Amino acid sequence: AQSVTQPDIHITVSEGASLELRCNYSYGATPYLFWYVQSPGQGLQLLLKYFSGDTLVQGIKGFEAEFKRSQSSFNLRKPSVHWSDAAEYFCAVGPNTGNQFYFGTGTSLTVIP
Amino acid sequence: ETGVTQSPTHLIKTRGQQVTLRCSSQSGHNTVSWYQQALGQGPQFIFQYYREEENGRGNFPPRFSGLQFPNYSSELNVNALELDDSALYLCASSPPGLHTDTQYFGPGTRLTVL
């Protein structure tokens, strides 16, 4: 069965510190992988996506993620967090033919000054 | 370029009533997907529409139904509302082409069922 696990429900980091949000997936075929960010009361904004090729992908707002097939992981990273990064982050996996997406339960990020 | 828009922003209904939520897809996008996001959870796929036809459905009962119009806008209808239907309903549109999996989300409609 397809699923996405985000092990960390909530993470708190200091402004300027590095960040890594974990995502593990279970999927029977080659997945398409995504990270989205959601600010309170808002929809989801796409941060980055992985379809194929280079396993390190760059996204918007200085985020990057690395696809590791052997670990079934797609962790999101940022070298220096800004206060405006405080939000809910969702990892998602989808088929390569475009249909049903599966989202994790999200990681809530708090940034302290 | 106008993004995905949804209406209304908020809605309060009582158990047993029916509700219709609306979504206008981003210009040029011909695929629309609907998601339910309960409080503290990730979005769950309800169904997808492509060129006015249902193109996949998640684990939701038949009282959740939809439509897509020739201009690719879409409606989500929910009959016989239950308390557990209270959630943020998100619409996402996708462009035609190779990477149709890239979905662009609207701000959502917050539905409260009393």
PDB file of N, CA and C in Angstrom, chain B residues 45-79:
ATOM      1  N   PHE B  45      -7.024  12.468  -0.757  1.00  0.00           N
ATOM      2  CA  PHE B  45      -7.550  12.550  -2.112  1.00  0.00           C
ATOM      3  C   PHE B  45      -9.003  12.097  -2.156  1.00  0.00           C
ATOM      4  N   ILE B  46      -9.871  12.975  -2.718  1.00  0.00           N
ATOM      5  CA  ILE B  46     -11.277  12.599  -2.887  1.00  0.00           C
ATOM      6  C   ILE B  46     -11.490  12.055  -4.290  1.00  0.00           C
ATOM      7  N   PHE B  47     -11.233  12.893  -5.288  1.00  0.00           N
ATOM      8  CA  PHE B  47     -11.305  12.456  -6.685  1.00  0.00           C
ATOM      9  C   PHE B  47     -10.629  13.483  -7.580  1.00  0.00           C
ATOM     10  N   GLN B  48     -10.486  13.069  -8.837  1.00  0.00           N
ATOM     11  CA  GLN B  48      -9.867  13.933  -9.843  1.00  0.00           C
ATOM     12  C   GLN B  48     -10.754  13.973 -11.080  1.00  0.00           C
ATOM     13  N   TYR B  49     -10.794  15.129 -11.728  1.00  0.00           N
ATOM     14  CA  TYR B  49     -11.522  15.280 -12.979  1.00  0.00           C
ATOM     15  C   TYR B  49     -10.570  15.724 -14.078  1.00  0.00           C
ATOM     16  N   TYR B  50     -10.731  15.094 -15.225  1.00  0.00           N
ATOM     17  CA  TYR B  50      -9.929  15.422 -16.397  1.00  0.00           C
ATOM     18  C   TYR B  50     -10.868  15.500 -17.585  1.00  0.00           C
ATOM     19  N   ARG B  51     -10.894  16.658 -18.220  1.00  0.00           N
ATOM     20  CA  ARG B  51     -11.763  16.868 -19.387  1.00  0.00           C
ATOM     21  C   ARG B  51     -13.199  16.426 -19.093  1.00  0.00           C
ATOM     22  N   GLU B  52     -13.696  16.870 -17.965  1.00  0.00           N
ATOM     23  CA  GLU B  52     -15.095  16.705 -17.545  1.00  0.00           C
ATOM     24  C   GLU B  52     -15.464  15.285 -17.124  1.00  0.00           C
ATOM     25  N   GLU B  53     -14.479  14.384 -17.034  1.00  0.00           N
ATOM     26  CA  GLU B  53     -14.760  13.016 -16.618  1.00  0.00           C
ATOM     27  C   GLU B  53     -14.005  12.719 -15.325  1.00  0.00           C
ATOM     28  N   GLU B  54     -14.624  11.909 -14.448  1.00  0.00           N
ATOM     29  CA  GLU B  54     -13.921  11.499 -13.235  1.00  0.00           C
ATOM     30  C   GLU B  54     -12.758  10.589 -13.635  1.00  0.00           C
ATOM     31  N   ASN B  55     -11.593  10.876 -13.089  1.00  0.00           N
ATOM     32  CA  ASN B  55     -10.363  10.199 -13.489  1.00  0.00           C
ATOM     33  C   ASN B  55      -9.638   9.654 -12.260  1.00  0.00           C
ATOM     34  N   GLY B  56     -10.369   8.997 -11.423  1.00  0.00           N
ATOM     35  CA  GLY B  56      -9.769   8.439 -10.219  1.00  0.00           C
ATOM     36  C   GLY B  56     -10.491   8.925  -8.995  1.00  0.00           C
ATOM     37  N   ARG B  57     -10.588   8.054  -7.993  1.00  0.00           N
ATOM     38  CA  ARG B  57     -11.339   8.367  -6.794  1.00  0.00           C
ATOM     39  C   ARG B  57     -10.660   7.735  -5.590  1.00  0.00           C
ATOM     40  N   GLY B  58     -10.627   8.461  -4.509  1.00  0.00           N
ATOM     41  CA  GLY B  58     -10.090   7.930  -3.272  1.00  0.00           C
ATOM     42  C   GLY B  58     -11.155   7.201  -2.487  1.00  0.00           C
ATOM     43  N   ASN B  59     -10.878   6.932  -1.243  1.00  0.00           N
ATOM     44  CA  ASN B  59     -11.772   6.146  -0.404  1.00  0.00           C
ATOM     45  C   ASN B  59     -12.835   7.022   0.252  1.00  0.00           C
ATOM     46  N   PHE B  60     -13.691   7.559  -0.556  1.00  0.00           N
ATOM     47  CA  PHE B  60     -14.789   8.401  -0.080  1.00  0.00           C
ATOM     48  C   PHE B  60     -16.110   7.832  -0.598  1.00  0.00           C
ATOM     49  N   PRO B  61     -17.176   7.943   0.226  1.00  0.00           N
ATOM     50  CA  PRO B  61     -18.471   7.369  -0.171  1.00  0.00           C
ATOM     51  C   PRO B  61     -19.095   8.128  -1.329  1.00  0.00           C
ATOM     52  N   PRO B  62     -20.108   7.525  -1.960  1.00  0.00           N
ATOM     53  CA  PRO B  62     -20.755   8.140  -3.124  1.00  0.00           C
ATOM     54  C   PRO B  62     -21.441   9.463  -2.836  1.00  0.00           C
ATOM     55  N   ARG B  63     -21.686   9.749  -1.566  1.00  0.00           N
ATOM     56  CA  ARG B  63     -22.345  11.054  -1.300  1.00  0.00           C
ATOM     57  C   ARG B  63     -21.392  12.229  -1.579  1.00  0.00           C
ATOM     58  N   PHE B  64     -20.136  11.913  -1.827  1.00  0.00           N
ATOM     59  CA  PHE B  64     -19.186  12.910  -2.338  1.00  0.00           C
ATOM     60  C   PHE B  64     -19.185  12.773  -3.862  1.00  0.00           C
ATOM     61  N   SER B  65     -19.607  13.811  -4.550  1.00  0.00           N
ATOM     62  CA  SER B  65     -19.639  13.764  -6.007  1.00  0.00           C
ATOM     63  C   SER B  65     -19.098  15.068  -6.564  1.00  0.00           C
ATOM     64  N   GLY B  66     -18.822  15.055  -7.857  1.00  0.00           N
ATOM     65  CA  GLY B  66     -18.227  16.240  -8.449  1.00  0.00           C
ATOM     66  C   GLY B  66     -18.651  16.452  -9.875  1.00  0.00           C
ATOM     67  N   LEU B  67     -18.239  17.590 -10.365  1.00  0.00           N
ATOM     68  CA  LEU B  67     -18.468  17.955 -11.760  1.00  0.00           C
ATOM     69  C   LEU B  67     -17.281  18.758 -12.234  1.00  0.00           C
ATOM     70  N   GLN B  68     -17.001  18.649 -13.531  1.00  0.00           N
ATOM     71  CA  GLN B  68     -16.067  19.589 -14.145  1.00  0.00           C
ATOM     72  C   GLN B  68     -16.741  20.164 -15.374  1.00  0.00           C
ATOM     73  N   PHE B  69     -16.594  21.432 -15.575  1.00  0.00           N
ATOM     74  CA  PHE B  69     -17.278  22.140 -16.654  1.00  0.00           C
ATOM     75  C   PHE B  69     -16.338  22.348 -17.833  1.00  0.00           C
ATOM     76  N   PRO B  70     -16.888  22.727 -18.989  1.00  0.00           N
ATOM     77  CA  PRO B  70     -16.039  22.905 -20.188  1.00  0.00           C
ATOM     78  C   PRO B  70     -14.904  23.897 -19.985  1.00  0.00           C
ATOM     79  N   ASN B  71     -15.077  24.853 -19.093  1.00  0.00           N
ATOM     80  CA  ASN B  71     -13.986  25.807 -18.840  1.00  0.00           C
ATOM     81  C   ASN B  71     -13.023  25.273 -17.780  1.00  0.00           C
ATOM     82  N   TYR B  72     -13.198  24.012 -17.400  1.00  0.00           N
ATOM     83  CA  TYR B  72     -12.346  23.275 -16.458  1.00  0.00           C
ATOM     84  C   TYR B  72     -12.555  23.661 -15.002  1.00  0.00           C
ATOM     85  N   SER B  73     -13.477  24.573 -14.718  1.00  0.00           N
ATOM     86  CA  SER B  73     -13.830  24.795 -13.326  1.00  0.00           C
ATOM     87  C   SER B  73     -14.541  23.558 -12.795  1.00  0.00           C
ATOM     88  N   SER B  74     -14.674  23.475 -11.488  1.00  0.00           N
ATOM     89  CA  SER B  74     -15.193  22.243 -10.904  1.00  0.00           C
ATOM     90  C   SER B  74     -16.034  22.520  -9.673  1.00  0.00           C
ATOM     91  N   GLU B  75     -16.892  21.575  -9.353  1.00  0.00           N
ATOM     92  CA  GLU B  75     -17.686  21.606  -8.131  1.00  0.00           C
ATOM     93  C   GLU B  75     -17.505  20.303  -7.365  1.00  0.00           C
ATOM     94  N   LEU B  76     -17.539  20.438  -6.057  1.00  0.00           N
ATOM     95  CA  LEU B  76     -17.587  19.280  -5.164  1.00  0.00           C
ATOM     96  C   LEU B  76     -18.914  19.352  -4.427  1.00  0.00           C
ATOM     97  N   ASN B  77     -19.693  18.307  -4.509  1.00  0.00           N
ATOM     98  CA  ASN B  77     -20.968  18.226  -3.823  1.00  0.00           C
ATOM     99  C   ASN B  77     -20.906  17.150  -2.742  1.00  0.00           C
ATOM    100  N   VAL B  78     -21.413  17.496  -1.588  1.00  0.00           N
ATOM    101  CA  VAL B  78     -21.486  16.520  -0.510  1.00  0.00           C
ATOM    102  C   VAL B  78     -22.919  16.480  -0.001  1.00  0.00           C
ATOM    103  N   ASN B  79     -23.524  15.310  -0.062  1.00  0.00           N
ATOM    104  CA  ASN B  79     -24.894  15.123   0.419  1.00  0.00           C
ATOM    105  C   ASN B  79     -24.889  14.541   1.820  1.00  0.00           C
TER     106      ASN B  79
END
